Each structure stands twice: as structure tokens, then as C-alpha cells.
Amino acid sequence: MSHRCHPPGPNAQHTIVTFAPNSWSPGRSRPVSRGASRAPSAEPAIASSKSNGYTNGKAETSRRDEEDFSDLDTEEVEMGDRRPPLHRPTDGRSHQPLLHKDDEERGRTGYDSPDPPERPPLFTRRSTMRSRSPDTQARLATRKKYTYAAFFLGLSLISFVVQTETAVYIQHELGWNKAYCMLYFTHGSWSFLWPFQLLILRLQKWNMPWETFWRRHVYLVRTTAQMVELQDLHVPRNQHSPIPYMLRKTAFIACALTIAGGSWYVAVNMTSPSDLTAIYNCSAFFAYAFSVPLLKDKIRFDKSFAVIVAIIGVLVVAYGDAKPTKHGGKSGGSVGGGPQDKEAIEASTRVLGNLIIGVGSVLYGLYEVLYKKLACPPEGCSPGRGMVFANTFGSLIGIFTITVLWIPLPILHWTGLEEFELPYGEQAWLLAVSVLANAVFSGSMLILISLTSPVLSSVAALLTIFLVAIVDWLWTGVPLSPAAVVGGLLIIAAFILLTWSTYREMAEDRRRREIDLSESDTDKDDD
């Protein structure tokens, strides 16, 4: 086969014509035109869809869309193992340079130049994991998780103080004291967590097409739900839909939460504010007690000591001050700040109220542990993925509350136990503020439990007792009592001790997993 080469004009670009094997017709060859460059280094070539017989342009566009989107953090790395491979040429030509370096430097052009050796892969999981020591990897991962946890801890404390102050004012000053109705509004507001989260994610990826954004978000939530069901980071491709599992666990956990929160409202008028505050906040101890058998947590002296110190601080605040302790319930209610005191309640009623709130304390600790066990991704999941799924599950609880838990409202109204009455005027807008504040607090606590542990989250919630006392001091000008100061300092010390203990435990577990992974890889290489 012959051809003619015409000399180029003075302004013409140099063109190289080579004969490459046709990918779809063996034994034949066709010319491939490549533009030569005098730059010191040539750009890698991308195979043309026309020359290779497939739509490589669409594949490259899809790849860019997937790589540009990651929900909050490192989900792209996690999803890379489960993403189906793109249709790229496997003959080593898709990343070949246009010219050999020697030819470029000498300005030589020719035909039938040998194919360069195939380039090594740019990224492998094993090389990335081994580029850092297990200790460094564990420290970085734990630090990132605690950075997110610290942010949502601060957000939860601020929102809980707002909820407590508004709820106390609505119930004691404005006279709207509808226990179950407030519980229904509060837990129903959780349904806004996922739409609000989706809006934030969309603003972060505003330039991405909506179809791509939505497809990637649904993929993230679905695969995370499969991880939760299997309690494994590696999900098989043929794994069934996680929807039935999530519906069952949502109903179970939402009912446990409603019973625990409802006990607060039942006991609030049967016992003293001090008893209610002290007993209800013992849920931190029960969260630790349930974590041992259900989450397989080890009994550590430092964690046990921190929980005991925190409960002692609550008891000092509750019983060491003559003024009724103002404190908010985790389900939207409030106690203290009103004329009710210990002497205004009969002894028999007070004992019954203490028993009811004791059951609620146990159930609330159980709810936190059940949420961690049944609705949180396994250890090793990225913080961004865990945060997205926590808000999604919180919305499921809110939807279940709205669609199912309205049934007690007419029953309570017909029996006369609680007449249904909507708030109006100042009651309505303050209740809206209180409900939204509780939604922020609850969403933050769900994320905090997912990132850390139920014990740490439960003890962190005790900090609100001291913060509410400080806000009352700044708002009303009444100084803090010695009991409030001593109890608050004990709670703070217990929280710091528990935080340090949990941080060390997470770092040790992460380091142990990395060491085991490194040793297993070494064994495979030796085989």
C-alpha cells in the first residue's frame, strides 16, 4: 500500500499519519491522524468514539458527573468499589501519548511506531492505604469524625436552650399545656430534616444537573441503608431493597421514642421538677448499661466513672437548689420556672410520677442504643455518609409520627384526658420556634450518636442544664446558686473525661483494624 506525502506549507501544522489496528475488524488497519506538538510534554490522548466504535464521550461525561459529586465528604472513594466499570479500551491505547519523547525532542515523524508500555494505574486503594501508617490513618479519621461531632454538639446545645426557654414560657406563662399535642408537633417536625439537608446539598452542587444530583443522592442513601441492614461496608451487587427493613426499624424506634418522651409529659404534673430532672437524666447511665450487651462495648473504668460523675452533678443541681430546676425534655416539654414545688404534690402522686419518669429514663436510654445498633452505618463509614443518613432516618421518624401517631389525639380528646386545642397568637409562633429548635436539636443528636456513641451523646445533653441556668442568670439577673455552679462543673468535667475516653477508644479500634488489614494484605502477597 502506498501513499503520497505533500510537503506542508509555511503555516501548516505537522500531521502524523499512522496505521493502527482496527478494534472491530481484525487484520485491517486504518489511518489515524494525530496533531504533533512541540511542547516539552504531550497531553495524554483520549480515544475517539468514532475511531473505537462506542460512545466514549458519554462515558467520560458520566464519569465526570460522578466524580464531581460527593455528599459532604469522601463518599466518592467509598462508592468507587461498587460503581460498575466504564467501557474503556483495554488494549492500552486510551492513555498513550501522541508522540514518543525522543521523537518530540528530535522533531522526527514516522510510521509504525511501537506502542509504549501500558501506564500503571493512577490510583489504587491498597497503595493509598499503605502510603500512611495505620496510626496516622486512625488519627486523621478520628479527628475528622470528632470535628463534625463538635460542630453538631454546639448546634444541639444552642437549639436545646432555645427550646427549653420557649417551652417553659408557653406552658407556664401563656397557659398552653397540651402534652401529647406538643409531642406530636415536635416529633412530626423531624420530617423536615431530610428536605432541609437536600436543599443544602443542592446549593453546594448548584451547577450539577438535577438528574445527576438526584441519582447520586438516591444511590448514596440506598447503599448506606444496605450497609445498615448488613452492618457491613461491602454491599453485594445483588442485595435486595432495604426499604422493608428501614420501615420496620423506623416504626419500632419511633414507638420507643414516643413512649419515652410521653412519660415526661405524664409525670410532669405528678412529681416535682427536681425529681423529674434528676431521674430523667439518668438515661445516660442506662444508655451505657444497654451499650454493653447490645453494642458489645467494653466496660471501661474511665467511662463508668465519667457517667457516675455526670449523674452526681445532675443530682446536685436538682436537689441542691431551693428554686425548682428549669430543664427541658428531649421531646419538647419543659419543667421548672413555675410556681410548682415539692410541697405542692402529694407523696403518693409523687411516688407514682417518679416511677413513670423512671421507666421513661430507661426507655430513652434504650432508644438511643437501639438507634445506634439498628439505624446507624457500621464503623468505618465516612462521616459525610453517616450525617446524610442520620437526617434521612430522622425524617422517616417524623413521617411515621405524622401518619400514624395522630391516632391518640382524638382518643385523648373524647376521653377528656387532653382536649385538643390549637395554639393561637403568641402561643402559635413561640410554639413554632420551640418545635423547630427541637427538630434542630434532635437532628444534631442523631448525627452525634451516629458519629460517636449513645453514651457520649447522652452525657453531652446534660450540659444543657448548666447552660439553661447561665441563660436565666443573664436574662433575669438572678445569680447562679452554689449548687448550680458545683453541679454544672461536675457535668462539664464528666463530659470532658468521657470525650477523651471515647476518643482514645475510637483511635485504638481504628488502629487495630488498620493493622489487621495490613497484616492480611501482607499474607496475601506472601501467598
Short mmCIF file of C-alpha atoms in Angstrom, two decimals:
data_model
loop_
_atom_site.label_atom_id
_atom_site.label_comp_id
_atom_site.label_asym_id
_atom_site.label_seq_id
_atom_site.Cartn_x
_atom_site.Cartn_y
_atom_site.Cartn_z
CA MET A 1 0.00 0.00 0.00
CA SER A 2 1.43 3.37 -0.97
CA HIS A 3 0.57 6.92 -0.34
CA ARG A 4 1.86 10.38 -1.14
CA CYS A 5 3.14 12.93 1.31
CA HIS A 6 2.80 16.52 0.20
CA PRO A 7 5.20 18.99 1.75
CA PRO A 8 3.45 21.24 4.24
CA GLY A 9 3.02 24.92 3.67
CA PRO A 10 4.82 27.52 5.73
CA ASN A 11 1.87 27.96 8.13
CA ALA A 12 0.55 24.41 8.10
CA GLN A 13 0.63 22.23 11.15
CA HIS A 14 2.59 19.00 11.14
CA THR A 15 0.43 15.92 10.90
CA ILE A 16 1.40 12.35 11.65
CA VAL A 17 -0.38 9.55 9.89
CA THR A 18 -0.01 6.10 11.38
CA PHE A 19 -1.71 2.84 10.82
CA ALA A 20 -3.38 1.36 13.90
CA PRO A 21 -5.22 -1.97 14.09
CA ASN A 22 -8.95 -1.60 13.85
CA SER A 23 -10.66 -2.57 17.12
CA TRP A 24 -13.68 -4.02 15.37
CA SER A 25 -12.14 -5.63 12.27
CA PRO A 26 -9.04 -7.85 12.87
CA GLY A 27 -6.33 -7.84 10.33
CA ARG A 28 -7.18 -4.48 8.84
CA SER A 29 -5.62 -1.09 9.51
CA ARG A 30 -6.75 2.42 9.05
CA PRO A 31 -5.00 5.80 9.25
CA VAL A 32 -5.20 7.73 12.47
CA SER A 33 -4.45 11.45 12.33
CA ARG A 34 -2.66 12.98 15.25
CA GLY A 35 -1.55 16.55 15.64
CA ALA A 36 2.07 16.96 16.65
CA SER A 37 3.15 19.45 19.28
CA ARG A 38 6.48 21.00 20.05
CA ALA A 39 5.66 21.35 23.76
CA PRO A 40 8.09 19.67 26.16
CA SER A 41 5.45 17.11 27.23
CA ALA A 42 2.49 15.80 25.27
CA GLU A 43 -1.02 15.59 26.67
CA PRO A 44 -2.46 12.09 27.04
CA ALA A 45 -4.87 11.23 24.27
CA ILE A 46 -8.49 10.22 24.78
CA ALA A 47 -9.83 7.59 22.44
CA SER A 48 -12.35 8.91 19.99
CA SER A 49 -15.82 7.43 19.97
CA LYS A 50 -15.77 7.27 16.18
CA SER A 51 -12.41 5.51 15.98
CA ASN A 52 -13.26 2.89 18.61
CA GLY A 53 -16.88 2.19 17.75
CA TYR A 54 -18.57 3.11 21.02
CA THR A 55 -19.87 6.24 22.75
CA ASN A 56 -16.84 7.08 24.81
CA GLY A 57 -17.89 10.74 25.06
CA LYS A 58 -20.99 9.81 27.03
CA ALA A 59 -18.94 7.54 29.26
CA GLU A 60 -16.48 10.31 30.00
CA THR A 61 -19.33 12.76 30.76
CA SER A 62 -20.93 10.28 33.13
CA ARG A 63 -17.61 9.70 34.84
CA ARG A 64 -17.07 13.43 35.34
CA ASP A 65 -20.56 13.87 36.76
CA GLU A 66 -19.99 11.07 39.25
CA GLU A 67 -16.58 12.33 40.29
CA ASP A 68 -17.84 15.89 40.73
CA PHE A 69 -20.49 14.85 43.23
CA SER A 70 -19.85 13.57 46.73
CA ASP A 71 -22.29 14.12 49.57
CA LEU A 72 -20.40 16.22 52.12
CA ASP A 73 -17.13 14.32 52.12
CA THR A 74 -15.46 11.09 50.97
CA GLU A 75 -18.37 9.11 49.59
CA GLU A 76 -16.76 9.04 46.12
CA VAL A 77 -13.94 6.83 47.40
CA GLU A 78 -16.36 4.51 49.13
CA MET A 79 -18.66 4.21 46.14
CA GLY A 80 -15.81 3.57 43.76
CA ASP A 81 -15.67 -0.09 44.67
CA ARG A 82 -19.37 -0.64 43.95
CA ARG A 83 -19.66 1.50 40.81
CA PRO A 84 -19.90 -0.52 37.57
CA PRO A 85 -16.80 -0.12 35.38
CA LEU A 86 -16.99 2.26 32.45
CA HIS A 87 -16.48 0.90 28.94
CA ARG A 88 -12.96 1.91 28.19
CA PRO A 89 -10.49 0.28 25.80
CA THR A 90 -8.45 -2.39 27.49
CA ASP A 91 -5.71 -2.63 24.90
CA GLY A 92 -3.57 0.05 26.49
CA ARG A 93 -4.19 2.75 23.86
CA SER A 94 -6.59 5.08 25.68
CA HIS A 95 -3.80 6.75 27.67
CA GLN A 96 -0.92 6.60 25.19
CA PRO A 97 1.00 9.81 24.45
CA LEU A 98 0.66 11.22 20.98
CA LEU A 99 4.41 11.12 20.37
CA HIS A 100 7.35 9.42 21.95
CA LYS A 101 9.52 11.79 23.87
CA ASP A 102 12.55 11.07 21.70
CA ASP A 103 10.57 11.80 18.55
CA GLU A 104 9.29 15.05 20.00
CA GLU A 105 12.69 16.25 21.05
CA ARG A 106 14.26 15.49 17.67
CA GLY A 107 11.20 16.54 15.68
CA ARG A 108 11.07 13.14 13.97
CA THR A 109 7.90 11.75 12.44
CA GLY A 110 7.46 8.26 11.17
CA TYR A 111 5.20 5.33 10.71
CA ASP A 112 4.55 2.12 12.62
CA SER A 113 5.99 3.44 15.86
CA PRO A 114 5.86 0.77 18.56
CA ASP A 115 3.19 1.09 21.24
CA PRO A 116 4.50 2.49 24.54
CA PRO A 117 4.22 0.33 27.65
CA GLU A 118 0.91 0.49 29.44
CA ARG A 119 0.84 3.13 32.17
CA PRO A 120 0.42 1.93 35.74
CA PRO A 121 -2.92 2.72 37.39
CA LEU A 122 -3.07 6.22 38.83
CA PHE A 123 -4.91 5.17 41.97
CA THR A 124 -5.30 2.00 43.93
CA ARG A 125 -6.89 1.54 47.31
CA ARG A 126 -4.01 -0.55 48.62
CA SER A 127 -1.31 1.93 47.63
CA THR A 128 -3.24 4.78 49.24
CA MET A 129 -3.81 2.88 52.45
CA ARG A 130 -0.17 1.85 52.68
CA SER A 131 1.10 5.34 51.97
CA ARG A 132 0.19 6.21 55.54
CA SER A 133 0.94 4.31 58.68
CA PRO A 134 -2.02 2.75 60.49
CA ASP A 135 -1.54 5.10 63.41
CA THR A 136 -1.62 8.20 61.18
CA GLN A 137 -4.65 6.93 59.28
CA ALA A 138 -6.51 6.22 62.51
CA ARG A 139 -5.67 9.63 63.95
CA LEU A 140 -6.80 11.53 60.85
CA ALA A 141 -10.08 9.62 60.54
CA THR A 142 -10.92 10.02 64.22
CA ARG A 143 -10.03 13.71 64.15
CA LYS A 144 -12.32 14.33 61.18
CA LYS A 145 -15.19 12.49 62.84
CA TYR A 146 -14.74 14.48 66.04
CA THR A 147 -14.61 17.77 64.13
CA TYR A 148 -18.06 17.11 62.72
CA ALA A 149 -19.26 15.87 66.11
CA ALA A 150 -18.03 19.04 67.85
CA PHE A 151 -19.95 21.23 65.40
CA PHE A 152 -23.22 19.36 65.88
CA LEU A 153 -22.69 19.25 69.64
CA GLY A 154 -22.56 23.04 69.75
CA LEU A 155 -25.59 23.28 67.48
CA SER A 156 -27.56 20.86 69.67
CA LEU A 157 -26.75 22.76 72.87
CA ILE A 158 -27.83 26.11 71.44
CA SER A 159 -31.07 24.73 69.98
CA PHE A 160 -31.92 22.89 73.20
CA VAL A 161 -31.58 26.06 75.27
CA VAL A 162 -33.91 27.87 72.84
CA GLN A 163 -36.40 25.02 73.03
CA THR A 164 -36.35 24.93 76.84
CA GLU A 165 -36.84 28.66 77.32
CA THR A 166 -39.70 28.90 74.81
CA ALA A 167 -41.42 25.74 76.10
CA VAL A 168 -41.32 26.95 79.71
CA TYR A 169 -42.80 30.30 78.67
CA ILE A 170 -45.56 28.67 76.58
CA GLN A 171 -46.61 26.24 79.30
CA HIS A 172 -46.30 28.40 82.41
CA GLU A 173 -46.83 31.95 81.17
CA LEU A 174 -49.17 31.53 78.19
CA GLY A 175 -51.09 28.58 79.63
CA TRP A 176 -50.93 26.25 76.58
CA ASN A 177 -50.07 22.96 78.29
CA LYS A 178 -51.06 20.23 75.85
CA ALA A 179 -48.65 17.40 76.50
CA TYR A 180 -49.28 14.90 73.72
CA CYS A 181 -50.16 17.56 71.17
CA MET A 182 -46.77 19.20 71.73
CA LEU A 183 -45.10 15.80 71.48
CA TYR A 184 -46.88 15.17 68.18
CA PHE A 185 -45.88 18.55 66.75
CA THR A 186 -42.31 18.16 67.95
CA HIS A 187 -41.62 14.69 66.57
CA GLY A 188 -43.58 15.45 63.41
CA SER A 189 -41.25 18.37 62.70
CA TRP A 190 -38.42 15.87 62.22
CA SER A 191 -39.83 15.20 58.76
CA PHE A 192 -38.23 18.49 57.63
CA LEU A 193 -34.71 17.24 58.34
CA TRP A 194 -34.20 15.47 55.02
CA PRO A 195 -35.68 18.22 52.77
CA PHE A 196 -33.56 20.84 54.55
CA GLN A 197 -30.47 18.67 54.16
CA LEU A 198 -31.27 18.11 50.48
CA LEU A 199 -31.51 21.86 49.97
CA ILE A 200 -28.07 22.40 51.49
CA LEU A 201 -26.55 19.66 49.35
CA ARG A 202 -28.19 21.10 46.27
CA LEU A 203 -26.80 24.57 46.97
CA GLN A 204 -23.34 23.02 47.24
CA LYS A 205 -23.76 21.36 43.82
CA TRP A 206 -25.85 24.03 42.13
CA ASN A 207 -24.12 23.67 38.73
CA MET A 208 -24.74 19.94 38.55
CA PRO A 209 -27.74 18.74 36.51
CA TRP A 210 -30.66 17.83 38.73
CA GLU A 211 -30.97 14.31 37.26
CA THR A 212 -27.35 13.53 38.10
CA PHE A 213 -27.60 15.09 41.54
CA TRP A 214 -30.77 13.20 42.42
CA ARG A 215 -29.47 9.89 41.07
CA ARG A 216 -26.29 10.14 43.10
CA HIS A 217 -28.13 11.15 46.28
CA VAL A 218 -30.60 8.26 46.00
CA TYR A 219 -27.68 5.91 45.36
CA LEU A 220 -25.92 7.19 48.47
CA VAL A 221 -28.97 6.77 50.72
CA ARG A 222 -29.85 3.35 49.30
CA THR A 223 -26.36 1.88 49.65
CA THR A 224 -26.00 3.32 53.16
CA ALA A 225 -29.30 1.71 54.14
CA GLN A 226 -27.96 -1.59 52.81
CA MET A 227 -24.84 -1.12 54.92
CA VAL A 228 -27.05 -0.52 57.95
CA GLU A 229 -29.06 -3.67 57.29
CA LEU A 230 -25.99 -5.86 56.71
CA GLN A 231 -23.76 -4.00 59.20
CA ASP A 232 -21.01 -4.29 56.64
CA LEU A 233 -19.27 -1.73 54.46
CA HIS A 234 -19.18 -4.08 51.46
CA VAL A 235 -22.63 -4.45 49.89
CA PRO A 236 -23.18 -7.18 47.25
CA ARG A 237 -24.46 -6.02 43.89
CA ASN A 238 -27.49 -8.29 44.12
CA GLN A 239 -28.51 -7.07 47.59
CA HIS A 240 -32.27 -6.70 47.93
CA SER A 241 -34.02 -3.40 48.56
CA PRO A 242 -33.50 -2.00 52.09
CA ILE A 243 -36.96 -0.34 52.18
CA PRO A 244 -38.78 -3.12 54.13
CA TYR A 245 -36.02 -3.21 56.74
CA MET A 246 -36.00 0.56 57.19
CA LEU A 247 -39.80 0.72 57.52
CA ARG A 248 -39.81 -1.92 60.27
CA LYS A 249 -36.97 -0.32 62.22
CA THR A 250 -38.46 3.16 61.84
CA ALA A 251 -41.76 2.02 63.34
CA PHE A 252 -40.00 0.20 66.19
CA ILE A 253 -37.63 3.02 67.12
CA ALA A 254 -40.30 5.73 66.72
CA CYS A 255 -42.64 3.91 69.10
CA ALA A 256 -39.86 3.52 71.69
CA LEU A 257 -39.06 7.23 71.38
CA THR A 258 -42.72 8.24 71.69
CA ILE A 259 -43.26 6.17 74.83
CA ALA A 260 -40.07 7.52 76.39
CA GLY A 261 -40.97 11.12 75.54
CA GLY A 262 -44.59 10.68 76.57
CA SER A 263 -43.58 9.56 80.05
CA TRP A 264 -42.09 13.02 80.54
CA TYR A 265 -45.44 14.69 79.90
CA VAL A 266 -47.36 12.22 82.04
CA ALA A 267 -45.04 12.65 85.03
CA VAL A 268 -44.50 16.40 84.75
CA ASN A 269 -47.62 17.19 86.80
CA MET A 270 -47.24 14.24 89.17
CA THR A 271 -43.80 14.85 90.65
CA SER A 272 -41.51 17.73 91.49
CA PRO A 273 -39.28 19.45 88.92
CA SER A 274 -36.21 18.33 90.84
CA ASP A 275 -37.23 14.67 90.79
CA LEU A 276 -38.18 14.89 87.13
CA THR A 277 -34.87 16.44 86.14
CA ALA A 278 -32.74 14.07 88.22
CA ILE A 279 -34.47 10.82 87.24
CA TYR A 280 -34.99 11.59 83.57
CA ASN A 281 -31.36 12.49 83.04
CA CYS A 282 -30.25 9.16 84.43
CA SER A 283 -30.87 7.97 80.86
CA ALA A 284 -27.12 8.50 80.38
CA PHE A 285 -26.46 5.65 82.81
CA PHE A 286 -29.00 3.37 81.13
CA ALA A 287 -27.56 4.20 77.71
CA TYR A 288 -24.20 2.97 79.00
CA ALA A 289 -25.80 -0.10 80.59
CA PHE A 290 -27.56 -1.10 77.34
CA SER A 291 -24.47 -0.40 75.23
CA VAL A 292 -22.56 -3.23 76.88
CA PRO A 293 -24.85 -6.13 75.80
CA LEU A 294 -26.34 -4.61 72.63
CA LEU A 295 -23.35 -2.78 71.14
CA LYS A 296 -20.68 -5.06 72.65
CA ASP A 297 -18.99 -2.13 74.36
CA LYS A 298 -16.28 -2.97 76.83
CA ILE A 299 -16.69 -1.90 80.44
CA ARG A 300 -14.01 0.72 80.97
CA PHE A 301 -13.30 2.35 84.29
CA ASP A 302 -12.86 5.84 82.86
CA LYS A 303 -16.21 5.76 81.01
CA SER A 304 -18.05 4.33 84.01
CA PHE A 305 -16.51 6.94 86.30
CA ALA A 306 -17.46 9.75 83.91
CA VAL A 307 -21.11 8.64 83.75
CA ILE A 308 -21.31 8.42 87.55
CA VAL A 309 -19.80 11.90 87.95
CA ALA A 310 -22.30 13.31 85.44
CA ILE A 311 -25.27 11.85 87.32
CA ILE A 312 -23.91 13.18 90.60
CA GLY A 313 -23.73 16.63 89.00
CA VAL A 314 -27.37 16.36 87.93
CA LEU A 315 -28.41 15.37 91.46
CA VAL A 316 -26.53 18.33 92.94
CA VAL A 317 -28.25 20.74 90.56
CA ALA A 318 -31.69 19.18 91.07
CA TYR A 319 -31.71 18.87 94.86
CA GLY A 320 -29.16 21.41 96.00
CA ASP A 321 -31.12 24.48 94.91
CA ALA A 322 -34.24 25.74 96.69
CA LYS A 323 -35.65 27.10 93.44
CA PRO A 324 -37.23 24.49 91.11
CA THR A 325 -34.76 23.48 88.42
CA LYS A 326 -35.66 24.62 84.94
CA HIS A 327 -34.91 21.94 82.41
CA GLY A 328 -36.24 20.87 79.04
CA GLY A 329 -37.32 17.46 77.92
CA LYS A 330 -35.68 15.93 74.87
CA SER A 331 -39.12 15.58 73.27
CA GLY A 332 -40.08 19.23 73.55
CA GLY A 333 -41.51 19.55 77.06
CA SER A 334 -40.16 21.61 79.93
CA VAL A 335 -40.13 21.67 83.70
CA GLY A 336 -39.35 24.29 86.33
CA GLY A 337 -39.78 28.02 86.25
CA GLY A 338 -43.34 27.84 87.56
CA PRO A 339 -44.99 28.01 90.95
CA GLN A 340 -44.99 24.24 91.42
CA ASP A 341 -42.66 22.92 94.12
CA LYS A 342 -42.08 19.80 96.17
CA GLU A 343 -44.63 20.60 98.87
CA ALA A 344 -47.46 21.17 96.38
CA ILE A 345 -47.57 17.49 95.39
CA GLU A 346 -48.91 14.66 97.50
CA ALA A 347 -46.50 11.91 98.46
CA SER A 348 -48.41 9.12 96.73
CA THR A 349 -48.71 11.04 93.48
CA ARG A 350 -45.05 11.95 93.63
CA VAL A 351 -44.01 8.31 94.00
CA LEU A 352 -46.13 7.29 91.02
CA GLY A 353 -44.70 10.16 88.96
CA ASN A 354 -41.18 9.11 89.85
CA LEU A 355 -41.89 5.55 88.76
CA ILE A 356 -43.30 6.74 85.44
CA ILE A 357 -40.38 9.02 84.69
CA GLY A 358 -38.02 6.23 85.78
CA VAL A 359 -39.48 3.98 83.12
CA GLY A 360 -39.15 6.83 80.63
CA SER A 361 -35.49 7.27 81.56
CA VAL A 362 -34.80 3.58 80.92
CA LEU A 363 -36.68 3.67 77.60
CA TYR A 364 -34.88 6.79 76.42
CA GLY A 365 -31.50 5.19 77.09
CA LEU A 366 -32.72 2.09 75.25
CA TYR A 367 -33.94 4.23 72.32
CA GLU A 368 -30.50 5.80 71.89
CA VAL A 369 -28.78 2.41 71.88
CA LEU A 370 -31.35 0.87 69.53
CA TYR A 371 -30.89 3.74 67.10
CA LYS A 372 -27.13 3.20 67.13
CA LYS A 373 -27.48 -0.56 66.63
CA LEU A 374 -30.34 -0.70 64.10
CA ALA A 375 -30.18 2.55 62.14
CA CYS A 376 -26.54 3.71 62.02
CA PRO A 377 -23.89 2.70 59.46
CA PRO A 378 -21.14 0.35 60.68
CA GLU A 379 -17.80 1.57 61.91
CA GLY A 380 -15.52 2.69 59.10
CA CYS A 381 -18.24 4.53 57.20
CA SER A 382 -17.30 8.09 56.26
CA PRO A 383 -18.68 10.95 58.43
CA GLY A 384 -20.42 12.58 55.46
CA ARG A 385 -22.34 9.44 54.60
CA GLY A 386 -23.31 8.95 58.26
CA MET A 387 -24.61 12.51 58.58
CA VAL A 388 -26.71 12.27 55.42
CA PHE A 389 -28.30 9.02 56.54
CA ALA A 390 -28.93 10.24 60.11
CA ASN A 391 -31.06 13.13 58.87
CA THR A 392 -32.82 10.83 56.41
CA PHE A 393 -33.74 8.41 59.19
CA GLY A 394 -34.88 11.30 61.38
CA SER A 395 -37.25 12.33 58.59
CA LEU A 396 -38.62 8.79 58.49
CA ILE A 397 -39.42 9.05 62.21
CA GLY A 398 -41.16 12.37 61.57
CA ILE A 399 -43.21 10.93 58.70
CA PHE A 400 -44.21 7.94 60.85
CA THR A 401 -45.30 10.31 63.62
CA ILE A 402 -47.44 12.41 61.27
CA THR A 403 -49.09 9.48 59.50
CA VAL A 404 -49.60 7.06 62.43
CA LEU A 405 -49.21 8.70 65.82
CA TRP A 406 -52.08 11.15 65.31
CA ILE A 407 -54.44 8.35 66.39
CA PRO A 408 -54.13 9.08 70.16
CA LEU A 409 -55.16 12.73 69.63
CA PRO A 410 -58.92 12.09 69.13
CA ILE A 411 -58.88 9.35 71.78
CA LEU A 412 -57.44 11.73 74.35
CA HIS A 413 -59.96 14.39 73.32
CA TRP A 414 -63.02 12.10 73.58
CA THR A 415 -61.92 10.69 76.96
CA GLY A 416 -61.28 14.16 78.34
CA LEU A 417 -57.67 13.40 79.30
CA GLU A 418 -56.40 16.14 76.97
CA GLU A 419 -58.73 18.31 74.96
CA PHE A 420 -57.38 19.09 71.53
CA GLU A 421 -56.81 22.81 71.15
CA LEU A 422 -54.58 24.53 68.63
CA PRO A 423 -52.42 27.42 69.83
CA TYR A 424 -53.10 30.92 68.58
CA GLY A 425 -51.37 34.30 68.55
CA GLU A 426 -48.22 34.41 70.63
CA GLN A 427 -48.68 30.78 71.60
CA ALA A 428 -48.58 29.71 67.95
CA TRP A 429 -45.41 31.47 66.85
CA LEU A 430 -43.50 30.65 70.04
CA LEU A 431 -44.56 27.03 69.67
CA ALA A 432 -43.27 27.10 66.10
CA VAL A 433 -39.90 28.38 67.39
CA SER A 434 -39.80 25.69 70.08
CA VAL A 435 -40.72 22.91 67.66
CA LEU A 436 -38.15 23.94 65.06
CA ALA A 437 -35.49 24.26 67.78
CA ASN A 438 -36.26 20.72 68.91
CA ALA A 439 -36.00 19.50 65.31
CA VAL A 440 -32.51 21.02 65.06
CA PHE A 441 -31.56 19.56 68.45
CA SER A 442 -32.87 16.10 67.59
CA GLY A 443 -31.22 16.04 64.16
CA SER A 444 -27.93 17.09 65.71
CA MET A 445 -28.22 14.41 68.38
CA LEU A 446 -28.94 11.74 65.77
CA ILE A 447 -25.79 12.76 63.92
CA LEU A 448 -23.82 12.89 67.17
CA ILE A 449 -24.91 9.37 68.12
CA SER A 450 -24.07 8.12 64.62
CA LEU A 451 -20.58 9.66 64.72
CA THR A 452 -19.67 8.82 68.33
CA SER A 453 -21.73 6.79 70.79
CA PRO A 454 -25.04 6.95 72.68
CA VAL A 455 -23.23 7.37 75.99
CA LEU A 456 -21.26 10.42 74.89
CA SER A 457 -24.34 11.99 73.29
CA SER A 458 -26.46 11.41 76.38
CA VAL A 459 -23.87 12.95 78.71
CA ALA A 460 -23.43 15.86 76.28
CA ALA A 461 -27.16 16.60 76.57
CA LEU A 462 -26.68 17.08 80.33
CA LEU A 463 -24.61 20.19 79.60
CA THR A 464 -27.87 21.95 78.75
CA ILE A 465 -28.83 22.01 82.46
CA PHE A 466 -25.91 24.29 83.22
CA LEU A 467 -26.40 26.33 80.04
CA VAL A 468 -30.06 26.99 80.84
CA ALA A 469 -29.04 28.20 84.30
CA ILE A 470 -26.50 30.58 82.76
CA VAL A 471 -29.07 31.93 80.29
CA ASP A 472 -31.52 32.54 83.15
CA TRP A 473 -28.80 34.38 85.01
CA LEU A 474 -28.04 36.61 82.02
CA TRP A 475 -31.75 37.11 81.19
CA THR A 476 -33.21 37.69 84.65
CA GLY A 477 -30.14 38.93 86.53
CA VAL A 478 -30.55 36.29 89.27
CA PRO A 479 -27.07 34.92 90.07
CA LEU A 480 -26.30 31.23 89.93
CA SER A 481 -26.69 29.28 93.15
CA PRO A 482 -23.71 27.37 94.58
CA ALA A 483 -25.48 24.09 93.79
CA ALA A 484 -25.92 25.08 90.14
CA VAL A 485 -22.23 26.03 89.85
CA VAL A 486 -20.91 22.87 91.54
CA GLY A 487 -23.28 20.57 89.66
CA GLY A 488 -22.53 22.25 86.35
CA LEU A 489 -18.78 21.92 86.85
CA LEU A 490 -19.18 18.22 87.68
CA ILE A 491 -21.16 17.68 84.47
CA ILE A 492 -18.56 19.53 82.42
CA ALA A 493 -15.72 17.54 83.97
CA ALA A 494 -17.57 14.29 83.31
CA PHE A 495 -18.18 15.24 79.70
CA ILE A 496 -14.51 16.11 79.11
CA LEU A 497 -13.40 12.83 80.70
CA LEU A 498 -15.88 10.82 78.65
CA THR A 499 -14.89 12.63 75.46
CA TRP A 500 -11.24 11.82 75.98
CA SER A 501 -12.04 8.21 76.83
CA THR A 502 -14.23 7.80 73.74
CA TYR A 503 -11.61 9.45 71.52
CA ARG A 504 -8.95 7.06 72.74
CA GLU A 505 -11.24 4.07 72.29
CA MET A 506 -12.15 5.05 68.72
CA ALA A 507 -8.49 5.64 67.83
CA GLU A 508 -7.48 2.27 69.25
CA ASP A 509 -10.23 0.45 67.37
CA ARG A 510 -9.38 2.19 64.13
CA ARG A 511 -5.68 1.47 64.55
CA ARG A 512 -6.40 -2.17 65.30
CA ARG A 513 -8.49 -2.51 62.15
CA GLU A 514 -5.78 -0.90 60.03
CA ILE A 515 -3.12 -3.19 61.47
CA ASP A 516 -5.28 -6.24 60.81
CA LEU A 517 -5.88 -5.08 57.24
CA SER A 518 -2.15 -4.51 56.66
CA GLU A 519 -1.27 -7.94 58.01
CA SER A 520 -3.92 -9.67 55.91
CA ASP A 521 -2.65 -7.93 52.77
CA THR A 522 0.89 -8.99 53.58
CA ASP A 523 -0.21 -12.58 53.99
CA LYS A 524 -1.96 -12.50 50.61
CA ASP A 525 1.14 -11.07 48.95
CA ASP A 526 3.29 -13.78 50.51
CA ASP A 527 0.95 -16.47 49.20
#
